[in-house]
Tab-separated table of C-alpha atoms in Angstrom:
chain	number	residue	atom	x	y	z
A	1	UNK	CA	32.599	-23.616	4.128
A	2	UNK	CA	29.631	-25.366	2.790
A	3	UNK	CA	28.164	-25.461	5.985
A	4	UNK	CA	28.245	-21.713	6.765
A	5	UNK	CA	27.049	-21.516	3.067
A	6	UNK	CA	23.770	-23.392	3.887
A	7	UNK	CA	23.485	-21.522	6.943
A	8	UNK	CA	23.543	-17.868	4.973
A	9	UNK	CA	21.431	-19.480	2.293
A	10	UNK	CA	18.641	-20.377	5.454
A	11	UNK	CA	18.876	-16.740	6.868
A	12	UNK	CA	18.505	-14.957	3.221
A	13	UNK	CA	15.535	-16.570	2.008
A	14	UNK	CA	13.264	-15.903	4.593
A	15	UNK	CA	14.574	-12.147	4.022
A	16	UNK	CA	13.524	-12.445	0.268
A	17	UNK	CA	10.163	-13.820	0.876
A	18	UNK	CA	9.241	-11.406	3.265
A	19	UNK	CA	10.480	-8.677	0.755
A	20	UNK	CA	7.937	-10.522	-1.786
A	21	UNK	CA	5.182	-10.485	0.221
A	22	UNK	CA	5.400	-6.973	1.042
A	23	UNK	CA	6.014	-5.987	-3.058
A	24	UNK	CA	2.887	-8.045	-3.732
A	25	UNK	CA	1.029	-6.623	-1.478
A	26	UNK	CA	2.047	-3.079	-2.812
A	27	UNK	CA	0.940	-4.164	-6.142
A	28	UNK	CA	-2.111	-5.558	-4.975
A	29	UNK	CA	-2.864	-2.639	-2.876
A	30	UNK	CA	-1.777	-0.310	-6.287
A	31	UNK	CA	-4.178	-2.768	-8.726
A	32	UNK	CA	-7.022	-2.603	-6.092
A	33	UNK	CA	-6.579	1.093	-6.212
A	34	UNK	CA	-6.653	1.657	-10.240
A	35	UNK	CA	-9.527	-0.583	-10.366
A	36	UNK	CA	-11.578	1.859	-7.785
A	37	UNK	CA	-10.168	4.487	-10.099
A	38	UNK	CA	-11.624	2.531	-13.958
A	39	UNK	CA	-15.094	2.202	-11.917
A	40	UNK	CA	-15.720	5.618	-10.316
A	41	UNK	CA	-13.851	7.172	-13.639
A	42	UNK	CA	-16.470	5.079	-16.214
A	43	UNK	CA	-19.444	5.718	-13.782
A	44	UNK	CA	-18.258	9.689	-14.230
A	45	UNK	CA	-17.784	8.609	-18.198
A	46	UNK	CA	-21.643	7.578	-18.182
A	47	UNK	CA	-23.102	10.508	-15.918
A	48	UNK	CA	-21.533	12.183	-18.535
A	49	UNK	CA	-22.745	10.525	-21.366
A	50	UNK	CA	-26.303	10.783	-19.800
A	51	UNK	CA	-25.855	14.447	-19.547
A	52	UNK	CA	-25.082	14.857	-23.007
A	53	UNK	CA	-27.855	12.691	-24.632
A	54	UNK	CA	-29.778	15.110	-22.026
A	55	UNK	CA	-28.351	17.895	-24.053
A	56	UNK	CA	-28.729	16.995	-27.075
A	57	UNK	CA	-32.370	16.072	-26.416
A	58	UNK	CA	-33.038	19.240	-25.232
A	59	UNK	CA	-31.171	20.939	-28.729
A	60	UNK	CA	-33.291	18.752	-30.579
A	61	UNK	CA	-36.504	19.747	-29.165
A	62	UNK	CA	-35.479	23.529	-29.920
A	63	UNK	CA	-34.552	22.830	-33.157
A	64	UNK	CA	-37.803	20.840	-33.910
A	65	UNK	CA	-39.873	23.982	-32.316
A	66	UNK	CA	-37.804	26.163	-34.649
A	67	UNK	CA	-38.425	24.353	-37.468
A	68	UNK	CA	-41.938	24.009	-36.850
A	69	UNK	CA	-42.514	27.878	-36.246
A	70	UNK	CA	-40.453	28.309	-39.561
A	71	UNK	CA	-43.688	25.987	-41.024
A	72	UNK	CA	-45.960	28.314	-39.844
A	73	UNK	CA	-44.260	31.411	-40.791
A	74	UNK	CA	-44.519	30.019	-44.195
A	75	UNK	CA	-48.292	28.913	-43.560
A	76	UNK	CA	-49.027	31.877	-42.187
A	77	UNK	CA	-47.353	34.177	-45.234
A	78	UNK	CA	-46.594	32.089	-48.404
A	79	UNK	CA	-49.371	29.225	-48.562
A	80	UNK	CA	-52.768	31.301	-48.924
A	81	UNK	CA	-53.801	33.412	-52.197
A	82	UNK	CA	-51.659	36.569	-51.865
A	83	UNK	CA	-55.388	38.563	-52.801
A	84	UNK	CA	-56.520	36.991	-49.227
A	85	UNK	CA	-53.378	38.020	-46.851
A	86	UNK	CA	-54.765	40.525	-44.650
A	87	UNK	CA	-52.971	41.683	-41.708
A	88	UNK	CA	-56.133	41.013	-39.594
A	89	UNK	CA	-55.582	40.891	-35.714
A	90	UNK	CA	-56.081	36.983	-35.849
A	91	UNK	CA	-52.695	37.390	-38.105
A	92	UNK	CA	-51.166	39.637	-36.127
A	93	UNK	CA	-51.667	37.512	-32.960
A	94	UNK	CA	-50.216	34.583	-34.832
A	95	UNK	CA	-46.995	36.607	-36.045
A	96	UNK	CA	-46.364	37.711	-32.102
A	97	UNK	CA	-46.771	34.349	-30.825
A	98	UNK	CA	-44.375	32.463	-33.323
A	99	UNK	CA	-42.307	35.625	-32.794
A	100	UNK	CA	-41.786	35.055	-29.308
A	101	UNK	CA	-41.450	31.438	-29.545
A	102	UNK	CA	-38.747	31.986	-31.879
A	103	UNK	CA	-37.136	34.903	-29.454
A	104	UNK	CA	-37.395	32.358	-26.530
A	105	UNK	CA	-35.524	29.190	-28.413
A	106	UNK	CA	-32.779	31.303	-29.871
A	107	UNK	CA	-31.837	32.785	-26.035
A	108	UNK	CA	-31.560	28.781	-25.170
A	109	UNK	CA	-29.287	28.492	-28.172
A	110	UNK	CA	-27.151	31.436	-28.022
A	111	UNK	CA	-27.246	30.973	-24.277
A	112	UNK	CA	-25.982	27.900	-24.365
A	113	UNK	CA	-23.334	28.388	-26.661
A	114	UNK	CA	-21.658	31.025	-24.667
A	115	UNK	CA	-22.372	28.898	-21.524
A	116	UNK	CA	-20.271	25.938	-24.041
A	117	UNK	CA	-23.347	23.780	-22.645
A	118	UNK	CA	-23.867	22.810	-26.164
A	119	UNK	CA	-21.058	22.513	-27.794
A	120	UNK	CA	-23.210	20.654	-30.424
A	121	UNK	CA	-24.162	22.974	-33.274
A	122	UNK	CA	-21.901	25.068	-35.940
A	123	UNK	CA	-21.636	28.668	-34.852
A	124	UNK	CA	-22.300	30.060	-38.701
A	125	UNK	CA	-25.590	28.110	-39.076
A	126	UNK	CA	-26.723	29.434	-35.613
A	127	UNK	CA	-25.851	32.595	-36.496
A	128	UNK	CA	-26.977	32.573	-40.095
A	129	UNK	CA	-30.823	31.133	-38.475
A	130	UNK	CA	-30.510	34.230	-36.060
A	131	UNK	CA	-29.787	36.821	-38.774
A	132	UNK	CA	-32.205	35.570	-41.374
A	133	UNK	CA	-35.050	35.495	-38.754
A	134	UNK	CA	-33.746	39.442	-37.501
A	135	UNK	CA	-34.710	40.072	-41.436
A	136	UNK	CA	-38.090	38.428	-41.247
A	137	UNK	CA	-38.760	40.277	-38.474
A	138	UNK	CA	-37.536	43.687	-39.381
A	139	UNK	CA	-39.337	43.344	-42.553
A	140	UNK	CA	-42.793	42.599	-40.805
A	141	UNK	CA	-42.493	45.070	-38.098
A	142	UNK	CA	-41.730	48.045	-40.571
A	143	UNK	CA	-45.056	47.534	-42.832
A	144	UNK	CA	-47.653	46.851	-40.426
A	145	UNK	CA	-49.156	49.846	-41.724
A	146	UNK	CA	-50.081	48.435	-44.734
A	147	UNK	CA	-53.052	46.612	-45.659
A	148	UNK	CA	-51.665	44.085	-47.956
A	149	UNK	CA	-48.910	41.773	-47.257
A	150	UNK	CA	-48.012	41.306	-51.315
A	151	UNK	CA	-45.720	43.716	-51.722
A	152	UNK	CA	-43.609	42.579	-49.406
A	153	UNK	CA	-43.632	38.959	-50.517
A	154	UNK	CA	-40.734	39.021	-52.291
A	155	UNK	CA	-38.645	40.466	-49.837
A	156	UNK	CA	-39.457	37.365	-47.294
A	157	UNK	CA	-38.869	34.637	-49.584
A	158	UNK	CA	-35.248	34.728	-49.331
A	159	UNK	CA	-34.805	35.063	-45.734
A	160	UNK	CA	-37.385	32.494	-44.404
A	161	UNK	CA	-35.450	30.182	-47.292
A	162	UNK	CA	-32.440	31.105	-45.479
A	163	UNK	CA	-34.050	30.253	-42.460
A	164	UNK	CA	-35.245	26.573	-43.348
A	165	UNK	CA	-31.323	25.645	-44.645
A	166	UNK	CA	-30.014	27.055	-41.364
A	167	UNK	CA	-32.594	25.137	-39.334
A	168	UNK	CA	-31.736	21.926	-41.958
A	169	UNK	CA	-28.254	22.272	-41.215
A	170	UNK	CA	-28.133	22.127	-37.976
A	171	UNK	CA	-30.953	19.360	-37.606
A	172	UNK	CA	-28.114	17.689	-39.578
A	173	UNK	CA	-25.110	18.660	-37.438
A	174	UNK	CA	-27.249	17.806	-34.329
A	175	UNK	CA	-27.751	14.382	-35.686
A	176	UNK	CA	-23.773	13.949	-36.881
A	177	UNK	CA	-22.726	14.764	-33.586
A	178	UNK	CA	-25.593	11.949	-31.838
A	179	UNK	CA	-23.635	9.258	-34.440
A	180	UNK	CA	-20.513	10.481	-33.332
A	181	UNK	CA	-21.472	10.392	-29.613
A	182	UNK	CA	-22.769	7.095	-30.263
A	183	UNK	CA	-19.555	5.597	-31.846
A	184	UNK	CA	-17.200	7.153	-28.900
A	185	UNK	CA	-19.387	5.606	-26.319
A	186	UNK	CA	-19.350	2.364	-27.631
A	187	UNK	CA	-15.469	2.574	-28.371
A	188	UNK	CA	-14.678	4.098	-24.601
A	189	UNK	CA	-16.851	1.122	-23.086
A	190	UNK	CA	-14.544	-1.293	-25.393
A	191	UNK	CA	-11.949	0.635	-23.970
A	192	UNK	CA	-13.146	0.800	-19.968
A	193	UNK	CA	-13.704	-3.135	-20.393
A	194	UNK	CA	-10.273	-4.253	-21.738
A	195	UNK	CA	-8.511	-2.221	-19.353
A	196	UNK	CA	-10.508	-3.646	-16.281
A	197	UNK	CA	-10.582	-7.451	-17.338
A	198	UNK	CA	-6.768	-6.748	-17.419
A	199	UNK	CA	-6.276	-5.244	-14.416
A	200	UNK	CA	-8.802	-7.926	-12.805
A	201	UNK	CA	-6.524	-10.739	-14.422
A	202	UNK	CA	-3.233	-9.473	-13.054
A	203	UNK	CA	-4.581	-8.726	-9.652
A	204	UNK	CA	-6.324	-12.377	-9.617
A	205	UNK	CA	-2.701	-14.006	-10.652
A	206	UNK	CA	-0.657	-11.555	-7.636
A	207	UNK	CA	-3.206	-12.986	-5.373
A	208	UNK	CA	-2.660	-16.734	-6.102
A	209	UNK	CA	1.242	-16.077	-6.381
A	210	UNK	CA	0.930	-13.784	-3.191
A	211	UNK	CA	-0.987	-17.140	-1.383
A	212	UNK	CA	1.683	-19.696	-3.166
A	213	UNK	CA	4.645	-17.672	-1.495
A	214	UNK	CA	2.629	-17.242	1.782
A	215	UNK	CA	2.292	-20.715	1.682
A	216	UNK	CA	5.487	-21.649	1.102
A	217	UNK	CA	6.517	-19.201	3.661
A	218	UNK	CA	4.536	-20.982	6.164
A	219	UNK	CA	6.014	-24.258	5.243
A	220	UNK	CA	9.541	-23.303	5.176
A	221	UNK	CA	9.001	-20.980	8.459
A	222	UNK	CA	7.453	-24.735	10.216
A	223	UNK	CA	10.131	-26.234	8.421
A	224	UNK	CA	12.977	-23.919	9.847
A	225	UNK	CA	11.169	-24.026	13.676
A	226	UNK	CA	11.066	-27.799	13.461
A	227	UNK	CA	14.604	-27.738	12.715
A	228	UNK	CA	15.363	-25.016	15.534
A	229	UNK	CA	13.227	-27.057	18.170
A	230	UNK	CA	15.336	-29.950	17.606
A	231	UNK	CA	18.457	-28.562	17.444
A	232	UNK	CA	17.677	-26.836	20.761
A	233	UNK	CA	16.687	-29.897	22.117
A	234	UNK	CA	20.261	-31.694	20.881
A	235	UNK	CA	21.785	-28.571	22.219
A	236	UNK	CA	19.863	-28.733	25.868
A	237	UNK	CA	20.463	-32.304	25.919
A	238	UNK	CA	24.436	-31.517	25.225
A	239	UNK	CA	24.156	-28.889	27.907
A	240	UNK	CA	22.783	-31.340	30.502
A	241	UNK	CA	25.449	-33.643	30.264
A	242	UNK	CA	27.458	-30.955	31.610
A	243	UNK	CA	28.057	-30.837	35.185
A	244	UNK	CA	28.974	-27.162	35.195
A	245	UNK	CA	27.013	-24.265	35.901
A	246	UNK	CA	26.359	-22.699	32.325
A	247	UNK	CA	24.733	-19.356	32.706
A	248	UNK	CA	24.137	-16.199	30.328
A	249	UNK	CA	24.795	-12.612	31.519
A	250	UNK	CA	24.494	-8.923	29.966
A	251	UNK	CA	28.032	-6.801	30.047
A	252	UNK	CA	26.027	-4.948	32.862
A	253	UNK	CA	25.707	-8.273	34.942
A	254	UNK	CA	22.212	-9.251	34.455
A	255	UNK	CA	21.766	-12.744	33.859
A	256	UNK	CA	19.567	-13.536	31.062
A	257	UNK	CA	19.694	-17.635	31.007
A	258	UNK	CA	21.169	-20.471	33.780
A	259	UNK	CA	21.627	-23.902	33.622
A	260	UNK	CA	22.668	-25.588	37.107
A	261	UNK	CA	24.937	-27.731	37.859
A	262	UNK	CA	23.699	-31.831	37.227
A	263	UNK	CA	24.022	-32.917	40.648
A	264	UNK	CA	21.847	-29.490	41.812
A	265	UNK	CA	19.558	-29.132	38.772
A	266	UNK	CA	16.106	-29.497	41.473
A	267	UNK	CA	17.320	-27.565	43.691
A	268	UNK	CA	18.702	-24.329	41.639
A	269	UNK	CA	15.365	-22.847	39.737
A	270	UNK	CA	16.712	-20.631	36.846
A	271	UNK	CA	14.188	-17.914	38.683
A	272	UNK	CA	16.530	-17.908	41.254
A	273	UNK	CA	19.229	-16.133	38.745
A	274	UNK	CA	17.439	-14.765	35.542
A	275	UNK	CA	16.909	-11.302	35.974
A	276	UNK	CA	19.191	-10.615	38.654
A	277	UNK	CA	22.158	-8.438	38.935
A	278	UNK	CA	25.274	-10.438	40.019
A	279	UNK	CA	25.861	-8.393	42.632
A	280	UNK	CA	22.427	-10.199	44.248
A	281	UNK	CA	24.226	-13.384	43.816
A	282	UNK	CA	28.047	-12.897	44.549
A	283	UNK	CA	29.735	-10.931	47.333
A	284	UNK	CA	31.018	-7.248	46.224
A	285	UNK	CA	34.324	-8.467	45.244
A	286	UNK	CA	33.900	-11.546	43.317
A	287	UNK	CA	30.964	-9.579	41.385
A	288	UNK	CA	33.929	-6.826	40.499
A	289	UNK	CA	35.353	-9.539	39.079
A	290	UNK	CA	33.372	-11.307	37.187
A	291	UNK	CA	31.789	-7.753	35.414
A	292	UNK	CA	36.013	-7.255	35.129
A	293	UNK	CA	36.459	-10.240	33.024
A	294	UNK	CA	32.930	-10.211	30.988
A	295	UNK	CA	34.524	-6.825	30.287
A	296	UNK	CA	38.175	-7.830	28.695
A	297	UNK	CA	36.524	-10.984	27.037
A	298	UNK	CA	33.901	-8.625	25.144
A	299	UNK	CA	36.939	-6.185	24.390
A	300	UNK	CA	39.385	-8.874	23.689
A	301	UNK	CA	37.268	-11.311	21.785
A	302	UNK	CA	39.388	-14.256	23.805
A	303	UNK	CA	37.954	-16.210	27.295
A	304	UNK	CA	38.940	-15.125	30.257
A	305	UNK	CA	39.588	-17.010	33.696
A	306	UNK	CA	39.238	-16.230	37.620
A	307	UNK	CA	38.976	-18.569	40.207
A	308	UNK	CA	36.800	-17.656	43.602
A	309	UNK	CA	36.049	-18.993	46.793
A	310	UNK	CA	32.637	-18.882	48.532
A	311	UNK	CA	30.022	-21.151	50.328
A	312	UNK	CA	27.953	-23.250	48.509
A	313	UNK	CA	24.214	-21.758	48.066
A	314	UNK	CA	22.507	-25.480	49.045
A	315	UNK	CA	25.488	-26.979	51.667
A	316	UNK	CA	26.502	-23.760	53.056
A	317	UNK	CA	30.167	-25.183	52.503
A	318	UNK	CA	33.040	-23.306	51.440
A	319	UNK	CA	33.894	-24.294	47.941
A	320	UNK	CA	36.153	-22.877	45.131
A	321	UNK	CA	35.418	-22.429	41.757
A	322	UNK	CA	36.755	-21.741	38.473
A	323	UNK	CA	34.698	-19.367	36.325
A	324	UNK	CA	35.669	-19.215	32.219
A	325	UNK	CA	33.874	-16.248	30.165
A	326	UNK	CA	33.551	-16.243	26.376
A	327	UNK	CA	31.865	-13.583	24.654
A	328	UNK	CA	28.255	-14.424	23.277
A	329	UNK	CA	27.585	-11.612	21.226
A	330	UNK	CA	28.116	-7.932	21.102
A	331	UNK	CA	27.293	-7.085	24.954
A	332	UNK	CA	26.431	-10.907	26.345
A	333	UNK	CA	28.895	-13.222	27.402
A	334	UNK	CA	28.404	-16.688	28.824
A	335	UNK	CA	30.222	-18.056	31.747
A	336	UNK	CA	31.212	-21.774	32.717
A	337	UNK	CA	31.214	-22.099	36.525
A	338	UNK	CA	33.039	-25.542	37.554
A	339	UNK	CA	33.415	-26.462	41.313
A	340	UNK	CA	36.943	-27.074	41.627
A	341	UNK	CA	37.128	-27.832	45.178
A	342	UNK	CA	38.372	-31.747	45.056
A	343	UNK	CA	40.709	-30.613	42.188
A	344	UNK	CA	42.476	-27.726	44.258
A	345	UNK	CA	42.530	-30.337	47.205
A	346	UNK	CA	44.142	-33.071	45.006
A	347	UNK	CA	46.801	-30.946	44.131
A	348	UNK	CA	47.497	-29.831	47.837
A	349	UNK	CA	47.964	-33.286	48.982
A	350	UNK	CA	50.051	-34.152	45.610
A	351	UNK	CA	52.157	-31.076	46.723
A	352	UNK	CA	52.354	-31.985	50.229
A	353	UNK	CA	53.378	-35.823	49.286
A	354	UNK	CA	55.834	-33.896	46.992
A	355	UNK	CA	57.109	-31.714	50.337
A	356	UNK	CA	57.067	-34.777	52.225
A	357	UNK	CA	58.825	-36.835	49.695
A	358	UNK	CA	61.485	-33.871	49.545
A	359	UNK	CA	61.897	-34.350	53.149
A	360	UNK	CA	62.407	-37.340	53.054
A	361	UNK	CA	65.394	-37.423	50.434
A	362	UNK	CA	66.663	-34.569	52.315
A	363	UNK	CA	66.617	-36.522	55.629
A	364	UNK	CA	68.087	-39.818	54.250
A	365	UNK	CA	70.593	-37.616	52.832
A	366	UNK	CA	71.429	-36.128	55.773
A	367	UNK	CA	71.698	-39.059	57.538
A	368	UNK	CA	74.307	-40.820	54.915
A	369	UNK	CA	76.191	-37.713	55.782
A	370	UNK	CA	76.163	-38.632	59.753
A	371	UNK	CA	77.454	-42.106	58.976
């Protein structure tokens, strides 16, 4: 019992390490993958981030233009003696090119906002720049008939006011939402880091516990042939002290493995019977026999006997034998072939000294009787 327990306990463990093997390799294969995935995904992470410093680079140079046409606006209408303002054409030039400028950088912004390509200022405060500079504008453009600006002084004040806190606010939320970019790219690279020096750990340990159990897989699969190359050896060596004919044979009647007989081990090859049909070997009725009783020992479980006579393949003599088939696994059997020829001939002349000994008693008898 402890024997065959050993032997299971040899079988299984091979069957378990090649089960690790293939798990590691899964979860290397699976770690190898999600680190591809943390590089291309934080490469994606900084194309992104790029892209948005772009952005906001670009929102900030709008909002610097806007803020410096809102200083000329105020040049141009609030800083000079209000007995001086004149709309002269040099003025009017002036108004049509900050006018446009203005025009041009609130398209970007609105533009962009609808697009959501810059998600990066407050709606009201864009809004609230754009409507205070549609006042300025409508104001201006309804008395350029007059000769003096100073009557409609007053009316500007309050919108280009409005116009400076819009462009301050959102100067301000720009600059909120660069800290806040700032702080979220430093925590996501924290983040990006972590999770790959972990990832790189574990798959570094699978590898060195993936190359321990290959090793000792190695060493127990050397191990286990050394083992199986001298037990064949003890096995062949067993085998050769038999002077039967030990062969191997399908339940078709190929044989798959021959061992002659000791006295005719030179001069039977085992090419002369592995591969062959029996039928290439025995006559047509002896082979009907022997695929007969490979077929009851496979069905039965138990050896079977039958005893045949034919010439000897190397002396050409007539010889019988005695052939005993086991079953050797689910459709292989092996048969012993022993040459029983001085055996069969023993017991003829022990029976015929028997009939002659009979006759003998019978005569002596009969003899006794004649007297």
């Amino acid at each position: 019992m402890a024997q065959q327990h050993a032997d299971h306990r040899v079988q299984f463990r091979p069957a378990m390490t090649y089960r690790t093997i293939w798990v590691n390799l899964l979860v290397l294969f699976f770690l190898a993958a999600t680190v591809t995935v943390i590089i291309l995904n934080r490469q994606q992470v900084k194309l992104n981030e790029v892209e948005r410093i772009q952005q906001q680079f670009e929102v900030g140079t709008i909002l610097l233009q806007l803020s410096e046409n809102t200083m000329h606006l105020h040049q141009l209408l609030l800083h000079q003696p209000q007995e001086t303002l004149l709309l002269t054409p040099e003025i009017v030039a002036e108004w049509e090119r900050i006018s446009q400028s203005i025009e041009e950088h609130l398209i970007v912004l609105l533009a962009g906002r609808e697009a959501v390509a810059i998600p990066l200022l407050p709606t009201a405060e864009v809004d609230r720049y754009r409507t205070s500079w549609q006042q300025v504008d409508q104001i201006l453009r309804a008395n350029t008939t007059q000769q003096l600006l100073t009557p409609i002084m007053r009316e500007l004040a309050a919108p280009l006011r409005e116009m400076e806190q819009a462009n301050a606010a959102l100067l301000r939320a720009l600059q909120t939402t660069i800290n806040r970019e700032q702080v979220l790219s430093v925590e996501r690279a924290r983040v990006y880091r972590t999770l790959f020096f972990c990832v790189m750990i574990l798959f570094l340990a699978l590898v060195v516990w993936t190359l321990h159990v290959f090793r000792q897989f190695t060493q127990n699969h050397q191990a286990m042939a050394a083992e199986l190359q001298v037990s064949e050896r003890r096995h062949r060596a067993l085998l050769d002290t038999i002077p039967d004919v030990v062969l191997r044979r399908t339940r078709d009647g190929y044989y798959t493995d021959f061992k002659p007989a000791v006295a005719f081990g030179r001069f039977m090859p085992s090419s002369d019977f592995i591969g062959k049909h029996v039928s290439e070997i025995l006559s047509p009725a002896i082979a009907a026999a022997s695929i007969e009783a490979a077929n009851r020992a496979l069905e039965t479980g138990e050896m079977q006997r039958y005893e045949y006579r034919m010439a000897n393949r190397l002396t050409g003599i007539m010889t019988d034998y005695e052939a005993r088939v086991t079953p050797s696994g689910e459709d292989e059997v092996q048969v012993i072939v022993r040459d029983i020829t001085e055996e069969k001939l023993r017991n003829e002349q022990q029976h015929q000294a028997q009939k002659l000994e009979s006759l003998g008693v019978l005569a002596g008898g009969i003899a006794h009787d004649f007297n």
